[in-house]
Coordinates of C-alpha atoms in Angstrom, one line a residue:
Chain A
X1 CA -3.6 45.5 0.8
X2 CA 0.2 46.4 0.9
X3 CA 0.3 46.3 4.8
X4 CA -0.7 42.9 5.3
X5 CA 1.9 40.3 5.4
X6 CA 1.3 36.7 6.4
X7 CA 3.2 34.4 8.4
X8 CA 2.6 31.0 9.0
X9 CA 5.6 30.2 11.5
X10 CA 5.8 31.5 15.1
X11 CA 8.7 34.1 15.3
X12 CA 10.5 33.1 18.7
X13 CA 10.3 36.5 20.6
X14 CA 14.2 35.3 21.6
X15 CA 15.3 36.8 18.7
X16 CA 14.0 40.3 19.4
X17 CA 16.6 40.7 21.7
X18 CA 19.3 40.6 19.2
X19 CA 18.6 42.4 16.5
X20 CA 20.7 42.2 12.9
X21 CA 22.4 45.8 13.4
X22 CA 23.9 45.0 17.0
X23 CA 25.1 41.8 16.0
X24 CA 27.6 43.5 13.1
X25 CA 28.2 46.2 15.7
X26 CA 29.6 43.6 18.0
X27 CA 33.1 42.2 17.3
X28 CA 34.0 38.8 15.4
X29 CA 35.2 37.6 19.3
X30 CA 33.1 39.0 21.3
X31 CA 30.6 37.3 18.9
X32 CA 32.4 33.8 18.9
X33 CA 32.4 34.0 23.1
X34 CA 28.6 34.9 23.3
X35 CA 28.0 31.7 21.2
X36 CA 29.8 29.4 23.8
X37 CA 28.3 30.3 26.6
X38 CA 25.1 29.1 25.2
X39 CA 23.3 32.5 26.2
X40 CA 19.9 31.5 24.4
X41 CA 19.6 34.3 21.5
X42 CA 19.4 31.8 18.6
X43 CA 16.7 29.5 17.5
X44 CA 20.1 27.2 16.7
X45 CA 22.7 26.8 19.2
X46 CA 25.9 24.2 18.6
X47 CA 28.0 22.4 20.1
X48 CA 30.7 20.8 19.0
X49 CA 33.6 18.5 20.6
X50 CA 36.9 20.0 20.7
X51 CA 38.1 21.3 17.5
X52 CA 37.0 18.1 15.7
X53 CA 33.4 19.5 13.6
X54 CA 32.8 15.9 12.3
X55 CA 30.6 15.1 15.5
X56 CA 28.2 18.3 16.5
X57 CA 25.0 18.7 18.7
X58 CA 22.8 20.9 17.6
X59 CA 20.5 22.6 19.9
X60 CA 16.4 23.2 17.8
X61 CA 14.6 25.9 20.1
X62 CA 10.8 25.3 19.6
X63 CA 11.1 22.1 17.4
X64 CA 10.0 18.3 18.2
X65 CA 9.1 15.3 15.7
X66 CA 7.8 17.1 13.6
X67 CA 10.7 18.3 12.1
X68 CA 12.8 15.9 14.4
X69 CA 12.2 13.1 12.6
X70 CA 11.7 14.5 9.7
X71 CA 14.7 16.0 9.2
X72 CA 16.2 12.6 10.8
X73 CA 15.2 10.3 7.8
X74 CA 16.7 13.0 5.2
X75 CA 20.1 13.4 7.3
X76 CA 20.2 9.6 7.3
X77 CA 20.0 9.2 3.9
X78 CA 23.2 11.1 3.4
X79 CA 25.7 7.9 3.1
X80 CA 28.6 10.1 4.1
X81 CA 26.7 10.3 7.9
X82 CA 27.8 7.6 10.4
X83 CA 25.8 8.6 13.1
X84 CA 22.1 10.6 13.4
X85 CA 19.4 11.0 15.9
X86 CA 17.5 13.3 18.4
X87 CA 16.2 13.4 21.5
X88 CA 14.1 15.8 23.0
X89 CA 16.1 16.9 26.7
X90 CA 12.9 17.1 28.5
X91 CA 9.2 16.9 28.1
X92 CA 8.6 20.0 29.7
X93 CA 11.4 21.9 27.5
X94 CA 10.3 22.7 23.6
X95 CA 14.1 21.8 22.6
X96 CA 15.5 18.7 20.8
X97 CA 19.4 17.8 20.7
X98 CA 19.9 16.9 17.1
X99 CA 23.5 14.9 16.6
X100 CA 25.3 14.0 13.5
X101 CA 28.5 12.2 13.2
X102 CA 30.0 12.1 9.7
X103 CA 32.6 9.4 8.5
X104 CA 35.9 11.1 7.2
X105 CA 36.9 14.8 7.4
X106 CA 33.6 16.1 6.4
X107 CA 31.9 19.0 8.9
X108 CA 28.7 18.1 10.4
X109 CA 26.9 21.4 9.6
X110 CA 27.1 20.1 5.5
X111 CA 25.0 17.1 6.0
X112 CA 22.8 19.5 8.2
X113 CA 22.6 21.9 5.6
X114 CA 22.1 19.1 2.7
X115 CA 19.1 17.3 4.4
X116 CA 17.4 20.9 5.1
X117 CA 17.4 21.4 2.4
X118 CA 16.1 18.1 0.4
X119 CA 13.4 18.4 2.8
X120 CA 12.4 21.8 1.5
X121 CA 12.7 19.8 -1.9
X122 CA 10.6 17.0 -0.8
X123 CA 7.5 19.6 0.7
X124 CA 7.9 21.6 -2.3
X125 CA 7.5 18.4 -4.8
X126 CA 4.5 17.2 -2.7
X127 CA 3.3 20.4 -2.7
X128 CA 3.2 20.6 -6.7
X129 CA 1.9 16.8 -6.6
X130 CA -0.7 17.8 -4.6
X131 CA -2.2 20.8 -6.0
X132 CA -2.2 19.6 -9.7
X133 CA -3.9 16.1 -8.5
X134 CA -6.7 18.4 -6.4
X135 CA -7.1 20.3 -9.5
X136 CA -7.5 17.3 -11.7
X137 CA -10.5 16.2 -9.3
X138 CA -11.6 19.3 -9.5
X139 CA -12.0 19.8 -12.7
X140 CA -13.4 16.0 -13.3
X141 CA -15.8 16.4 -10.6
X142 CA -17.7 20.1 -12.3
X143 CA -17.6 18.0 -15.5
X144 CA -19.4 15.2 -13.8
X145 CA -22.1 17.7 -12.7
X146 CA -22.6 19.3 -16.4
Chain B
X1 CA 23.4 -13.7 7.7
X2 CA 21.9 -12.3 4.4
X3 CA 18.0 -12.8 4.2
X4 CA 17.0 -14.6 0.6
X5 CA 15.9 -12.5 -2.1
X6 CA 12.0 -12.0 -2.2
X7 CA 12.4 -12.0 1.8
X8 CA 14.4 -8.6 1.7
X9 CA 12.0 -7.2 -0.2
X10 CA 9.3 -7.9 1.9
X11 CA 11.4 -6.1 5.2
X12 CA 12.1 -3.0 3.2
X13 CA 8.1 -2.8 2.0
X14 CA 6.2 -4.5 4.3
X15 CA 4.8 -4.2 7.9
X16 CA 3.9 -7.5 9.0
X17 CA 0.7 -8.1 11.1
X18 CA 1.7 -11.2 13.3
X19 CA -1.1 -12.6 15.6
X20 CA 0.8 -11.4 18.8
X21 CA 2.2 -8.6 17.5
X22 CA 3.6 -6.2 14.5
X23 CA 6.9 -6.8 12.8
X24 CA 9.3 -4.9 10.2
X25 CA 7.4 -1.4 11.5
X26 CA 10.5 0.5 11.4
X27 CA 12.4 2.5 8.1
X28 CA 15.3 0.4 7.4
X29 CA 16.2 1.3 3.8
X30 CA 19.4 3.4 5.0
X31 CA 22.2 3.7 2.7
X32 CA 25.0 0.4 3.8
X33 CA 22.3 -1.7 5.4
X34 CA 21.1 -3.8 2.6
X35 CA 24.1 -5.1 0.2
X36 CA 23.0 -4.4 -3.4
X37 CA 20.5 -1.4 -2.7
X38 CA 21.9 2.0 -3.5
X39 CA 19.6 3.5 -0.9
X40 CA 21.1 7.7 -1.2
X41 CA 18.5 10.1 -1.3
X42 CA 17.6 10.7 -5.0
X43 CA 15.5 13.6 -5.6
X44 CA 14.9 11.9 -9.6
X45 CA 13.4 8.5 -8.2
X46 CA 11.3 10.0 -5.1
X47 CA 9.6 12.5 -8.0
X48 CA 9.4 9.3 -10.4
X49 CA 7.7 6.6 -7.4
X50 CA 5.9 9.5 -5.4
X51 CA 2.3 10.2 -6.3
X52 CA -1.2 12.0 -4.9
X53 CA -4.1 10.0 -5.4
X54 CA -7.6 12.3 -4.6
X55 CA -10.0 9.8 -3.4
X56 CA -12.7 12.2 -1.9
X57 CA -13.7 15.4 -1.3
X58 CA -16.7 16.3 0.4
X59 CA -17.4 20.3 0.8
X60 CA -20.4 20.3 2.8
X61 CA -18.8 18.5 5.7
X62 CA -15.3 19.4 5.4
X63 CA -13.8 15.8 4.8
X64 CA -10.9 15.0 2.3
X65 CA -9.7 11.4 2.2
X66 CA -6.4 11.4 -0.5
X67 CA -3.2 9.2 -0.6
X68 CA 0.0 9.7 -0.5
X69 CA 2.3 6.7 -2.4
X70 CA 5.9 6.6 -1.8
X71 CA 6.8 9.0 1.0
X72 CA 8.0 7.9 4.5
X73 CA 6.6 7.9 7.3
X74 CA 8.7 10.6 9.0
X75 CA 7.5 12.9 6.8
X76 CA 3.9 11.8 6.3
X77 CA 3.5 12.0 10.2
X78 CA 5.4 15.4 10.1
X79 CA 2.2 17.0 8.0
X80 CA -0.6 14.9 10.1
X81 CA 1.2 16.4 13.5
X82 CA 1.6 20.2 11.4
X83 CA -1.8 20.0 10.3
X84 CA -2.9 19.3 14.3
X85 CA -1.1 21.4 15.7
X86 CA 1.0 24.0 13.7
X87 CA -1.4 25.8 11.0
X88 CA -2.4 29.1 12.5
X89 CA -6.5 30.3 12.6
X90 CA -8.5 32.8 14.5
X91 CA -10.3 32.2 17.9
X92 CA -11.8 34.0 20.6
X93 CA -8.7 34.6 22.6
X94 CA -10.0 37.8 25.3
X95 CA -13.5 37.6 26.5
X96 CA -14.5 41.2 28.1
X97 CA -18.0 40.2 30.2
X98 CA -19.8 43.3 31.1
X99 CA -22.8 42.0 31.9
X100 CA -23.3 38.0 32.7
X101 CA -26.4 37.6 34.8
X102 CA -26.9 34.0 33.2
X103 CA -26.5 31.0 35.2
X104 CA -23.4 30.5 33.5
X105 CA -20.1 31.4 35.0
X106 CA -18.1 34.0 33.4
X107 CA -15.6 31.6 32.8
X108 CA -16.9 28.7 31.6
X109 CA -19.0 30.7 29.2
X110 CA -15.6 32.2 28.4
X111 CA -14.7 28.6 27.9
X112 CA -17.1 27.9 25.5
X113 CA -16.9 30.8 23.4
X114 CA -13.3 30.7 22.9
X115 CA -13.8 26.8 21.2
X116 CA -16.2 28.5 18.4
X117 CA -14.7 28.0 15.0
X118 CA -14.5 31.7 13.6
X119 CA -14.4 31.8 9.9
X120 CA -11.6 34.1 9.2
X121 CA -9.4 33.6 6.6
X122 CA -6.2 33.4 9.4
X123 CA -3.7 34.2 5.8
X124 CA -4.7 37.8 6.1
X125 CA -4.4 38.3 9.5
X126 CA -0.7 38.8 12.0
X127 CA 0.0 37.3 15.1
X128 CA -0.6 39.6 17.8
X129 CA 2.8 41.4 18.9
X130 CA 3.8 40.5 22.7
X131 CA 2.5 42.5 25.3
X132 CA -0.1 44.4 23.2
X133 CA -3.0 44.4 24.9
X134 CA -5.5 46.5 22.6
X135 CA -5.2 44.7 19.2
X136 CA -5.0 46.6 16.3
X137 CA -6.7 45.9 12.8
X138 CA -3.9 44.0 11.4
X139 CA -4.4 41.3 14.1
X140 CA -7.4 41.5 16.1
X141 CA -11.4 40.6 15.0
X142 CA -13.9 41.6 17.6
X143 CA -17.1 40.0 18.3
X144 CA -20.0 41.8 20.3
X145 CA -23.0 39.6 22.1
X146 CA -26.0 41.4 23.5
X147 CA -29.1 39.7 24.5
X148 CA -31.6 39.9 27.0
X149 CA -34.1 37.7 28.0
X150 CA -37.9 38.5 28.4
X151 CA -41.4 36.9 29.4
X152 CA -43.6 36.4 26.2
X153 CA -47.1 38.5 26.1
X154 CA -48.0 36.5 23.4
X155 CA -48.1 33.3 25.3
X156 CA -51.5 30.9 25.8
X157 CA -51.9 30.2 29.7
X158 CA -51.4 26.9 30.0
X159 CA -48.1 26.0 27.8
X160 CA -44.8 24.7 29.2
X161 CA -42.9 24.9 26.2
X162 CA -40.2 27.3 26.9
X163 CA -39.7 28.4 23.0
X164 CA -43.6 30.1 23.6
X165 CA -43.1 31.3 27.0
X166 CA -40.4 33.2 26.3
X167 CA -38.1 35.0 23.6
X168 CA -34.7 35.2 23.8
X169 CA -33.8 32.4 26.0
X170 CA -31.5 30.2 24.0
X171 CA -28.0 32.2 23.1
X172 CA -26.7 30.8 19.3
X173 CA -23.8 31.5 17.1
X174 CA -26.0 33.4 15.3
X175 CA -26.2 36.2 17.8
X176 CA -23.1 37.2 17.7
X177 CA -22.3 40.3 15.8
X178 CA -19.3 41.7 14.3
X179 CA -17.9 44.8 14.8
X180 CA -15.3 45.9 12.5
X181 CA -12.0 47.4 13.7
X182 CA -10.0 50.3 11.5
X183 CA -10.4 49.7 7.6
X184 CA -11.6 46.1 8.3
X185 CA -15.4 47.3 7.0
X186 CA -13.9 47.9 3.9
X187 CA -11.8 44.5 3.4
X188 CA -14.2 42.1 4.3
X189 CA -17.8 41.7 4.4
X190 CA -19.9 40.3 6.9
X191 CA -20.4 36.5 5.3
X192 CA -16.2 37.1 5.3
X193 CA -15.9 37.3 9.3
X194 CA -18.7 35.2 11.4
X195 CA -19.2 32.0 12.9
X196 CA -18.8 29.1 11.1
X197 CA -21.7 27.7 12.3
X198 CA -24.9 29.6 12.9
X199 CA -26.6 26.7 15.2
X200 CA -24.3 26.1 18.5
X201 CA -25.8 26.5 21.3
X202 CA -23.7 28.9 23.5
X203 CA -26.4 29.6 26.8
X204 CA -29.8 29.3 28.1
X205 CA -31.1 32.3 29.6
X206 CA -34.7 32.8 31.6
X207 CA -36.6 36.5 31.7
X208 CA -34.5 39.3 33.1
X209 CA -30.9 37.3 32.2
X210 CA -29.1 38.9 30.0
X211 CA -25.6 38.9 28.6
X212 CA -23.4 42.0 27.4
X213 CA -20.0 40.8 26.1
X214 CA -16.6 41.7 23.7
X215 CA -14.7 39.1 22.7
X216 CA -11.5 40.1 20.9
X217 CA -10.2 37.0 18.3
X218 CA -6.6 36.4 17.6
X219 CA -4.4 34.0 15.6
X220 CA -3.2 31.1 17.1
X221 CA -2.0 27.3 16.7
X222 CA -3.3 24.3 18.1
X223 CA 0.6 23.9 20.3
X224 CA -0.9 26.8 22.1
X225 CA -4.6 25.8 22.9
X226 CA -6.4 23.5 21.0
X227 CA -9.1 25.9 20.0
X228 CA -6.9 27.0 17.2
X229 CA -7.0 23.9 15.6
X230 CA -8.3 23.7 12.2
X231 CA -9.5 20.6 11.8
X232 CA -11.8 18.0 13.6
X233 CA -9.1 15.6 13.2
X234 CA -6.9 15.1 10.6
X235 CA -5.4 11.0 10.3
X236 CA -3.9 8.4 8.3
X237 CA -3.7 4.3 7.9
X238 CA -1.2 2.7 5.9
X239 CA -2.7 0.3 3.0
X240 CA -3.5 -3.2 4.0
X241 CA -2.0 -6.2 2.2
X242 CA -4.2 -9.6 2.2
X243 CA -2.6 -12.4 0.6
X244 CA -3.9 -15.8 0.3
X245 CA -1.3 -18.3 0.4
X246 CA -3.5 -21.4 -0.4
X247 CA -6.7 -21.7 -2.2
X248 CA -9.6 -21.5 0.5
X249 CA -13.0 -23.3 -0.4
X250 CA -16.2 -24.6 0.7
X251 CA -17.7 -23.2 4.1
X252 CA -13.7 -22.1 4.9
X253 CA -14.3 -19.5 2.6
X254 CA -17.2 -18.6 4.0
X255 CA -15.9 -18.4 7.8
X256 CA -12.5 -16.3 5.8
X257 CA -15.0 -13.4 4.7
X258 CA -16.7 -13.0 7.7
X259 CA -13.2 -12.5 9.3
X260 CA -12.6 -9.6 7.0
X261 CA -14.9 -5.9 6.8
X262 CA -17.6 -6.1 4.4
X263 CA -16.2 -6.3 0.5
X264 CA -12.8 -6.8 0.9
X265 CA -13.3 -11.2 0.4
X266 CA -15.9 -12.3 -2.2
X267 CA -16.8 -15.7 -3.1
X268 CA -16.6 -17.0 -6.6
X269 CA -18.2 -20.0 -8.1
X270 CA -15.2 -22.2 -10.6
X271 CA -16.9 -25.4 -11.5
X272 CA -19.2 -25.7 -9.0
X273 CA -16.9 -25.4 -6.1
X274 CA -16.7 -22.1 -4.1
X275 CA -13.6 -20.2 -3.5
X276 CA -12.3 -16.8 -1.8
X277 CA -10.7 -14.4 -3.5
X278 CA -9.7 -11.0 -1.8
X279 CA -11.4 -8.1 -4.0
X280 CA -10.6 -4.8 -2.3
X281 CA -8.1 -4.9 0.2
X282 CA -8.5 -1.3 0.8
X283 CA -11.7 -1.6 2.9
X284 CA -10.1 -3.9 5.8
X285 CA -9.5 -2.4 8.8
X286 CA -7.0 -5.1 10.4
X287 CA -8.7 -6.9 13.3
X288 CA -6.4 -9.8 12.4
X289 CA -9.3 -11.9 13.6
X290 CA -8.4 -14.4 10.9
X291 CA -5.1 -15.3 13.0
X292 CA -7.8 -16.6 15.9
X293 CA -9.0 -19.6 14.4
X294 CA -6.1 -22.1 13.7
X295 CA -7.8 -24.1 10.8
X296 CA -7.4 -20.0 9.1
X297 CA -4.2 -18.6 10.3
X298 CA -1.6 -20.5 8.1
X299 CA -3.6 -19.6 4.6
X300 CA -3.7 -15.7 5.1
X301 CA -0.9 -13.1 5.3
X302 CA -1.7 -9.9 6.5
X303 CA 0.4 -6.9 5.8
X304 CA 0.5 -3.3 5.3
X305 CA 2.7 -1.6 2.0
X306 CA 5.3 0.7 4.0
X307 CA 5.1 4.0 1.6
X308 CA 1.2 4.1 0.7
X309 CA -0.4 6.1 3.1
X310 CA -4.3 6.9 3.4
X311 CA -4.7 10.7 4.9
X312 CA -8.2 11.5 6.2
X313 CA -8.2 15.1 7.3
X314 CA -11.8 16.8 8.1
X315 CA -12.1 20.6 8.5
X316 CA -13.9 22.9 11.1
X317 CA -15.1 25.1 8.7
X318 CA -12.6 27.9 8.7
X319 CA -10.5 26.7 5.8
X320 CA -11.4 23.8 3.3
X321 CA -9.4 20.8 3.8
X322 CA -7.3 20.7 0.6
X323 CA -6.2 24.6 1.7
X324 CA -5.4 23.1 4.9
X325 CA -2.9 20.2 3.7
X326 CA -1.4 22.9 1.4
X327 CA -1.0 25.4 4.4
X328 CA 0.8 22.5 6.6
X329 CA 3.3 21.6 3.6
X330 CA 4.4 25.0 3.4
X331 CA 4.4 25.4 7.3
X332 CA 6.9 22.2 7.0
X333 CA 9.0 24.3 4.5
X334 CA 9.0 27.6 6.8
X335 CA 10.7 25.4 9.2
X336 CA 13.2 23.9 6.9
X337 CA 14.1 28.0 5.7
X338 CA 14.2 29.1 9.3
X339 CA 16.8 26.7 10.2
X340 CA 18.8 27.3 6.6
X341 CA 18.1 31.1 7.2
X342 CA 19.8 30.7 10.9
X343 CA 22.7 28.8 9.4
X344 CA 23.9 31.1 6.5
X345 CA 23.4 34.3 9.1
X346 CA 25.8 32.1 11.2
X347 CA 27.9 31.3 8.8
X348 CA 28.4 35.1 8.0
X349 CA 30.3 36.2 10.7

């Protein structure tokens, strides 16, 4: 049964172009200049304005509400964030541009990293909540038929 | 200007039902915006307030009706839209027609058999890679449907009835056969991998039709094609809130429960006078007709509680509805680890 794996996400076939290995054969700048000119290897692609990384765009490949809005609520729950929200860029386009301004000196990508994952936390906790109350019916509801 | 007290608390938990329109719809408990409230994500009081109530579970039909209590609605619309459109099953993706004589076309009967559920456990199965057209084991179930049509000797002269004048001529579920691929014979059995429902009508045929066909299934979500959703439909209704602001007697209270669905206003009998009282606000389902009638409107407020949400989610068949909410929570958390996952790989150059 060793050979079967499951997956319950899509793997975007953009990332078979790049694989692990050629990215560490490829140099730190050669790297960084790929990365600005927004060539489309990524699920995650950022922008940021000028050298200040309190205010970043970040680009989701193959995202919408779902995890758009999501994602927004957690971000916005962060009280060091001044500014979040997403759009998507077009109907047509499976993208959304996901911005977060912070107040103070504080990088964008932490809050983005902090409300991924308390997310993760929240799903996991309903997950838990969930299973243990379905088990609890289930359990009640055998003991009703005995 | 600062609301008053028992107001604020009614904008943070309340959606109002006005009787031109809804008010308060939108999240507003956002750390800074309400003075006193410490509103920071705490993972301590979401475990402490949140809480999964089983109301109903029905096997036979697939229907599950739980709720959720103190979650927002971001994420409570995140699982209902996941649970559309984003946890993966198996349907008849490649339809190989060798013989279609039927007065079907190819592809509408192509059509039709790709919406069959196909009860496959869609866990132990892989997404097909790009650009393979064969299929192998891992990631491909094949289906095989041979039937022919033919007069019946057995028939009396006279009858009309199609079912005695001839065999064969309606195409079910049921006649389609599974053929293993590889080592799949020895992994599942034949009650493992079939249709889920023996009794759906796929084509009529008359003597001397017949149809020969392959049909290859693959795994899939619903973003794709809607056949590959698992569930009939999968929705949820915030709790109604019906307060009565003044005591309502007498044939008032009479007109107030007919405004309401059945149960939710009873009438009780206190010294010989007859007054409403709301028994089970659960049951409405919010016509607001009680804000037509003006004698009405000023003693009733109608309201929904923010956090308490009422999921209804009813299964095809492939998966049973509790597995399903499970598989779209953990689809949510793939997401989350893909995106933490690109970040640290980022981060590492």
């Amino acid at each position: 049964m060793s050979h079967i794996k499951c997956s319950t996400f899509k793997r975007s076939t953009k990332n078979n172009f790049m694989t692990k290995l050629t990215r560490l054969k490829l140099s730190k700048k050669l790297w960084r200049d790929m990365k600005r000119k927004a060539v489309f290897f990524s699920v995650l692609t950022v922008q940021a304005e000028g050298s200040d990384d309190s205010c970043v765009t970040f680009v989701l490949h193959d995202e919408d509400h779902t995890l758009g809005n999501s994602l927004r609520y957690m971000i916005m729950k962060n009280p060091e964030v001044e500014f979040c929200g997403y759009s998507n860029t077009h109907p047509s386009e499976t993208k959304i541009n996901f911005r977060i301004q912070t107040r103070g000196e504080l990088p964008a990508v932490e809050p983005f990293r902090k409300g991924l994952n308390d997310l993760s936390g929240v799903c996991q906790h309903v997950l838990n909540t969930f299973e243990t109350s379905m088990k609890t019916y289930k359990e009640q509801k055998e003991e009703a038929m005995d | 200007m600062a609301a008053p007290k028992s107001n604020v608390e009614e904008i943070r938990n309340r959606v109002i039902l006005g009787e031109y329109g809804v008010r308060n719809v939108h999240t507003t408990d956002f750390p800074g915006n309400y003075r006193g409230y410490d509103d920071t994500w705490d993972q301590k009081k979401f475990e402490e307030n949140f809480r999964v109530d089983i109301i109903e579970m029905d096997e036979s039909t697939g229907t599950l009706e739980f709720d959720m209590v103190g979650i927002d609605a971001a994420i409570a619309n995140a699982f209902r839209r996941i649970l559309l459109a984003e946890v993966p099953t198996m349907a008849v993706e490649k339809v190989f027609i060798y013989n279609n004589t039927s007065i079907v076309q190819d592809e509408i009967l192509a059509h039709r058999l790709g919406l069959i559920p196909v009860k496959a456990d869609p866990r132990l199965f892989e997404y097909r890679s790009a650009g393979d057209e064969e299929g192998t084991e891992i990631d491909t179930i094949q289906f095989q449907l041979n039937i022919k049509c033919s007069r019946n000797p057995r028939a009396t002269k006279d009858s009309t009835d199609p079912s005695e004048l001839y065999l064969n001529h309606m195409v079910y579920t049921k006649h389609m056969k599974w053929i293993p691929i590889g080592n799949q014979a020895d992994l599942f059995s034949e009650a493992d991998i079939c249709p889920v429902h023996d009794d759906i009508l796929i084509a009529k045929l008359r003597p001397g039709q017949e149809l020969d066909i392959v049909m290859h299934c693959v795994k899939g979500i619903g973003q794709d094609h809607a056949k590959f959703s698992p569930v009939a439909t999968a929705s949820y209704r915030l709790l109604p809130e019906i307060s009565l602001m003044q005591a309502v007697e007498g044939d008032l209270a009479e007109k107030l429960k007919h405004c309401f669905s059945k149960g939710v206003i009873e009438i009780e009998n206190v010294n010989g006078r007859k007054f409403a009282k709301v028994v089970n606000s659960r049951l409405d389902t919010c016509s607001r007709e009680v804000l037509r009638y003006e004698e009405l409107k000023n003693k009733v407020k109608l309201a929904r509680v923010r956090d308490h949400f009422i999921f209804s989610v009813e299964s095809t068949g492939i998966l049973p509805p509790d597995v399903l909410v499970s598989e779209a929570i953990k689809v949510l958390m793939a997401k989350c680890r893909r995106f933490l996952d690109e970040l640290d790989s980022s981060q590492v150059d």
